Amino acid sequence: AFVGHANHDFWGHAILVTEAHPSLENAHHVPSWVALLPTVVAASGIALAYLFYSFAPGLPGALAGAFQGVYQFLLNKWYFDELYDMVFVKPAFKLGRALWQGGDGALIDGVGPDGVAAATRSVAQRVARLQSGYLYHYAYAMLIGVAAFVTWYIFNAR
């Protein structure tokens, strides 16, 4: 049990009983019938089901037909699964799909592996155009490089 004097260290001051809020003290003064009611209702339901299915096997089907709406509501577990699916599962799937397509597909793959590969391919294609095989092209590229270096050195050397 998580409530009591033995577990005071576990709860610390999370359960605070004061003069203004005596809820734990009031819990000891609940009428006995309130504590016994769930057990009595469950035992009555078990006894009623036993009587119906043992001595009047046609009665459950007749009651289900007479109260079709209530029967379907209880049979479908109060439609709790459908509600849970609509409120939590479907929005979580939509969010997951949006993050997968927009976040992972476009952003991570686009900037990451696919983006780096595309940039490398683009640079390689541009550099390949410079490789003509003619010596004067390479000499001209070196001359431009030396001119750029000298210009940088003149303006940045102090």
PDB file of C-alpha atoms in Angstrom:
ATOM      1  CA  ALA A   1       0.000   0.000   0.000  1.00  0.00           C
ATOM      2  CA  PHE A   2       1.267   3.434  -0.930  1.00  0.00           C
ATOM      3  CA  VAL A   3      -0.724   5.303   1.705  1.00  0.00           C
ATOM      4  CA  GLY A   4      -0.053   5.271   5.419  1.00  0.00           C
ATOM      5  CA  HIS A   5       2.483   6.247   8.009  1.00  0.00           C
ATOM      6  CA  ALA A   6       5.008   3.627   6.834  1.00  0.00           C
ATOM      7  CA  ASN A   7       5.300   5.267   3.400  1.00  0.00           C
ATOM      8  CA  HIS A   8       5.689   8.840   4.582  1.00  0.00           C
ATOM      9  CA  ASP A   9       9.211   9.030   3.141  1.00  0.00           C
ATOM     10  CA  PHE A  10       7.965   7.871  -0.271  1.00  0.00           C
ATOM     11  CA  TRP A  11       5.266  10.522  -0.555  1.00  0.00           C
ATOM     12  CA  GLY A  12       7.047  13.253   1.423  1.00  0.00           C
ATOM     13  CA  HIS A  13       4.737  16.267   1.505  1.00  0.00           C
ATOM     14  CA  ALA A  14       2.750  15.296  -1.607  1.00  0.00           C
ATOM     15  CA  ILE A  15      -0.244  14.254   0.515  1.00  0.00           C
ATOM     16  CA  LEU A  16      -0.840  17.094   2.906  1.00  0.00           C
ATOM     17  CA  VAL A  17      -3.516  16.776   5.569  1.00  0.00           C
ATOM     18  CA  THR A  18      -4.398  20.066   7.222  1.00  0.00           C
ATOM     19  CA  GLU A  19      -7.324  21.456   9.146  1.00  0.00           C
ATOM     20  CA  ALA A  20      -8.610  23.055   5.943  1.00  0.00           C
ATOM     21  CA  HIS A  21      -8.279  19.870   3.831  1.00  0.00           C
ATOM     22  CA  PRO A  22      -9.116  16.789   5.928  1.00  0.00           C
ATOM     23  CA  SER A  23      -9.876  14.562   2.898  1.00  0.00           C
ATOM     24  CA  LEU A  24      -7.783  11.587   4.057  1.00  0.00           C
ATOM     25  CA  GLU A  25      -9.376  11.754   7.488  1.00  0.00           C
ATOM     26  CA  ASN A  26     -12.850  11.945   5.928  1.00  0.00           C
ATOM     27  CA  ALA A  27     -12.124   8.837   3.839  1.00  0.00           C
ATOM     28  CA  HIS A  28     -12.236   6.770   7.048  1.00  0.00           C
ATOM     29  CA  HIS A  29     -15.790   7.949   7.765  1.00  0.00           C
ATOM     30  CA  VAL A  30     -17.409   6.814   4.502  1.00  0.00           C
ATOM     31  CA  PRO A  31     -20.571   4.764   5.109  1.00  0.00           C
ATOM     32  CA  SER A  32     -20.116   0.988   4.854  1.00  0.00           C
ATOM     33  CA  TRP A  33     -22.696   0.642   2.083  1.00  0.00           C
ATOM     34  CA  VAL A  34     -20.542   2.818  -0.201  1.00  0.00           C
ATOM     35  CA  ALA A  35     -17.634   0.412   0.217  1.00  0.00           C
ATOM     36  CA  LEU A  36     -19.835  -2.683  -0.236  1.00  0.00           C
ATOM     37  CA  LEU A  37     -21.909  -1.420  -3.184  1.00  0.00           C
ATOM     38  CA  PRO A  38     -19.453  -2.411  -5.972  1.00  0.00           C
ATOM     39  CA  THR A  39     -19.149  -5.933  -4.583  1.00  0.00           C
ATOM     40  CA  VAL A  40     -22.930  -6.318  -4.256  1.00  0.00           C
ATOM     41  CA  VAL A  41     -23.538  -5.041  -7.807  1.00  0.00           C
ATOM     42  CA  ALA A  42     -20.872  -7.373  -9.253  1.00  0.00           C
ATOM     43  CA  ALA A  43     -22.228 -10.401  -7.363  1.00  0.00           C
ATOM     44  CA  SER A  44     -25.778  -9.551  -8.466  1.00  0.00           C
ATOM     45  CA  GLY A  45     -24.662  -9.320 -12.101  1.00  0.00           C
ATOM     46  CA  ILE A  46     -22.916 -12.690 -11.906  1.00  0.00           C
ATOM     47  CA  ALA A  47     -25.976 -14.295 -10.281  1.00  0.00           C
ATOM     48  CA  LEU A  48     -28.333 -12.756 -12.848  1.00  0.00           C
ATOM     49  CA  ALA A  49     -26.158 -13.929 -15.746  1.00  0.00           C
ATOM     50  CA  TYR A  50     -26.054 -17.430 -14.275  1.00  0.00           C
ATOM     51  CA  LEU A  51     -29.847 -17.511 -13.938  1.00  0.00           C
ATOM     52  CA  PHE A  52     -30.397 -16.172 -17.468  1.00  0.00           C
ATOM     53  CA  TYR A  53     -28.037 -18.547 -19.219  1.00  0.00           C
ATOM     54  CA  SER A  54     -28.857 -21.606 -17.084  1.00  0.00           C
ATOM     55  CA  PHE A  55     -32.622 -21.433 -16.689  1.00  0.00           C
ATOM     56  CA  ALA A  56     -33.841 -19.040 -19.410  1.00  0.00           C
ATOM     57  CA  PRO A  57     -31.356 -19.260 -22.300  1.00  0.00           C
ATOM     58  CA  GLY A  58     -33.643 -17.381 -24.710  1.00  0.00           C
ATOM     59  CA  LEU A  59     -34.064 -14.380 -22.429  1.00  0.00           C
ATOM     60  CA  PRO A  60     -30.624 -12.742 -23.053  1.00  0.00           C
ATOM     61  CA  GLY A  61     -31.246 -12.739 -26.821  1.00  0.00           C
ATOM     62  CA  ALA A  62     -34.749 -11.331 -26.367  1.00  0.00           C
ATOM     63  CA  LEU A  63     -33.454  -8.566 -24.088  1.00  0.00           C
ATOM     64  CA  ALA A  64     -30.667  -7.765 -26.567  1.00  0.00           C
ATOM     65  CA  GLY A  65     -33.265  -7.467 -29.330  1.00  0.00           C
ATOM     66  CA  ALA A  66     -35.594  -5.327 -27.215  1.00  0.00           C
ATOM     67  CA  PHE A  67     -32.851  -2.924 -26.136  1.00  0.00           C
ATOM     68  CA  GLN A  68     -30.774  -2.927 -29.324  1.00  0.00           C
ATOM     69  CA  GLY A  69     -29.158   0.496 -28.757  1.00  0.00           C
ATOM     70  CA  VAL A  70     -28.078  -0.262 -25.202  1.00  0.00           C
ATOM     71  CA  TYR A  71     -26.904  -3.721 -26.263  1.00  0.00           C
ATOM     72  CA  GLN A  72     -24.746  -2.335 -29.100  1.00  0.00           C
ATOM     73  CA  PHE A  73     -23.360   0.402 -26.847  1.00  0.00           C
ATOM     74  CA  LEU A  74     -22.296  -2.123 -24.208  1.00  0.00           C
ATOM     75  CA  LEU A  75     -21.138  -4.681 -26.782  1.00  0.00           C
ATOM     76  CA  ASN A  76     -18.815  -2.098 -28.346  1.00  0.00           C
ATOM     77  CA  LYS A  77     -17.298  -1.269 -24.945  1.00  0.00           C
ATOM     78  CA  TRP A  78     -18.958   2.164 -24.802  1.00  0.00           C
ATOM     79  CA  TYR A  79     -17.177   2.929 -28.110  1.00  0.00           C
ATOM     80  CA  PHE A  80     -14.104   3.729 -26.055  1.00  0.00           C
ATOM     81  CA  ASP A  81     -11.751   2.193 -28.643  1.00  0.00           C
ATOM     82  CA  GLU A  82     -13.261   4.293 -31.432  1.00  0.00           C
ATOM     83  CA  LEU A  83     -13.018   7.440 -29.322  1.00  0.00           C
ATOM     84  CA  TYR A  84      -9.412   6.662 -28.357  1.00  0.00           C
ATOM     85  CA  ASP A  85      -8.584   5.991 -32.002  1.00  0.00           C
ATOM     86  CA  MET A  86     -10.154   9.279 -33.108  1.00  0.00           C
ATOM     87  CA  VAL A  87      -8.618  11.423 -30.341  1.00  0.00           C
ATOM     88  CA  PHE A  88      -5.126   9.926 -30.012  1.00  0.00           C
ATOM     89  CA  VAL A  89      -4.186   7.331 -32.639  1.00  0.00           C
ATOM     90  CA  LYS A  90      -5.221   9.076 -35.876  1.00  0.00           C
ATOM     91  CA  PRO A  91      -3.674  12.444 -34.919  1.00  0.00           C
ATOM     92  CA  ALA A  92      -0.483  10.660 -33.850  1.00  0.00           C
ATOM     93  CA  PHE A  93      -0.327   8.864 -37.207  1.00  0.00           C
ATOM     94  CA  LYS A  94      -0.896  12.146 -39.084  1.00  0.00           C
ATOM     95  CA  LEU A  95       1.812  13.868 -37.060  1.00  0.00           C
ATOM     96  CA  GLY A  96       4.182  10.954 -37.594  1.00  0.00           C
ATOM     97  CA  ARG A  97       3.566  10.922 -41.342  1.00  0.00           C
ATOM     98  CA  ALA A  98       4.072  14.707 -41.572  1.00  0.00           C
ATOM     99  CA  LEU A  99       7.300  14.526 -39.593  1.00  0.00           C
ATOM    100  CA  TRP A 100       8.488  11.565 -41.665  1.00  0.00           C
ATOM    101  CA  GLN A 101       7.797  13.182 -45.042  1.00  0.00           C
ATOM    102  CA  GLY A 102       8.571  16.783 -44.169  1.00  0.00           C
ATOM    103  CA  GLY A 103      11.182  16.325 -41.486  1.00  0.00           C
ATOM    104  CA  ASP A 104      13.020  13.154 -42.346  1.00  0.00           C
ATOM    105  CA  GLY A 105      12.459  13.024 -46.096  1.00  0.00           C
ATOM    106  CA  ALA A 106      12.852  16.674 -47.011  1.00  0.00           C
ATOM    107  CA  LEU A 107      15.023  18.120 -44.276  1.00  0.00           C
ATOM    108  CA  ILE A 108      17.272  15.360 -42.964  1.00  0.00           C
ATOM    109  CA  ASP A 109      17.729  13.387 -46.184  1.00  0.00           C
ATOM    110  CA  GLY A 110      17.645  16.527 -48.346  1.00  0.00           C
ATOM    111  CA  VAL A 111      20.293  18.371 -46.353  1.00  0.00           C
ATOM    112  CA  GLY A 112      22.092  15.309 -45.049  1.00  0.00           C
ATOM    113  CA  PRO A 113      23.112  12.324 -47.174  1.00  0.00           C
ATOM    114  CA  ASP A 114      21.156  13.203 -50.324  1.00  0.00           C
ATOM    115  CA  GLY A 115      22.085  16.881 -50.154  1.00  0.00           C
ATOM    116  CA  VAL A 116      25.796  16.187 -49.677  1.00  0.00           C
ATOM    117  CA  ALA A 117      25.755  13.664 -52.525  1.00  0.00           C
ATOM    118  CA  ALA A 118      23.975  16.133 -54.841  1.00  0.00           C
ATOM    119  CA  ALA A 119      26.412  18.937 -53.955  1.00  0.00           C
ATOM    120  CA  THR A 120      29.405  16.652 -54.542  1.00  0.00           C
ATOM    121  CA  ARG A 121      27.986  15.542 -57.888  1.00  0.00           C
ATOM    122  CA  SER A 122      27.351  19.165 -58.940  1.00  0.00           C
ATOM    123  CA  VAL A 123      30.887  20.288 -58.010  1.00  0.00           C
ATOM    124  CA  ALA A 124      32.385  17.278 -59.784  1.00  0.00           C
ATOM    125  CA  GLN A 125      30.429  18.063 -62.972  1.00  0.00           C
ATOM    126  CA  ARG A 126      31.608  21.686 -62.941  1.00  0.00           C
ATOM    127  CA  VAL A 127      35.222  20.707 -62.296  1.00  0.00           C
ATOM    128  CA  ALA A 128      35.050  18.099 -65.074  1.00  0.00           C
ATOM    129  CA  ARG A 129      34.287  20.892 -67.572  1.00  0.00           C
ATOM    130  CA  LEU A 130      37.596  22.519 -66.634  1.00  0.00           C
ATOM    131  CA  GLN A 131      39.528  19.375 -67.552  1.00  0.00           C
ATOM    132  CA  SER A 132      39.917  19.810 -71.284  1.00  0.00           C
ATOM    133  CA  GLY A 133      43.325  18.162 -71.720  1.00  0.00           C
ATOM    134  CA  TYR A 134      44.914  21.266 -73.286  1.00  0.00           C
ATOM    135  CA  LEU A 135      48.031  22.573 -71.552  1.00  0.00           C
ATOM    136  CA  TYR A 136      47.252  26.236 -72.228  1.00  0.00           C
ATOM    137  CA  HIS A 137      43.899  25.855 -70.369  1.00  0.00           C
ATOM    138  CA  TYR A 138      45.742  24.618 -67.264  1.00  0.00           C
ATOM    139  CA  ALA A 139      48.337  27.403 -67.560  1.00  0.00           C
ATOM    140  CA  TYR A 140      45.562  29.995 -67.864  1.00  0.00           C
ATOM    141  CA  ALA A 141      43.826  28.568 -64.741  1.00  0.00           C
ATOM    142  CA  MET A 142      47.132  28.728 -62.832  1.00  0.00           C
ATOM    143  CA  LEU A 143      47.666  32.333 -63.978  1.00  0.00           C
ATOM    144  CA  ILE A 144      44.190  33.303 -62.710  1.00  0.00           C
ATOM    145  CA  GLY A 145      44.921  31.541 -59.410  1.00  0.00           C
ATOM    146  CA  VAL A 146      48.255  33.334 -58.951  1.00  0.00           C
ATOM    147  CA  ALA A 147      46.631  36.691 -59.803  1.00  0.00           C
ATOM    148  CA  ALA A 148      43.868  36.040 -57.251  1.00  0.00           C
ATOM    149  CA  PHE A 149      46.420  35.067 -54.579  1.00  0.00           C
ATOM    150  CA  VAL A 150      48.588  38.160 -55.213  1.00  0.00           C
ATOM    151  CA  THR A 151      45.518  40.404 -55.110  1.00  0.00           C
ATOM    152  CA  TRP A 152      44.415  38.873 -51.822  1.00  0.00           C
ATOM    153  CA  TYR A 153      47.916  39.199 -50.381  1.00  0.00           C
ATOM    154  CA  ILE A 154      48.203  42.877 -51.362  1.00  0.00           C
ATOM    155  CA  PHE A 155      44.882  43.868 -49.811  1.00  0.00           C
ATOM    156  CA  ASN A 156      45.101  41.679 -46.697  1.00  0.00           C
ATOM    157  CA  ALA A 157      48.794  41.821 -45.772  1.00  0.00           C
ATOM    158  CA  ARG A 158      49.472  44.494 -43.158  1.00  0.00           C
TER     159      ARG A 158
END
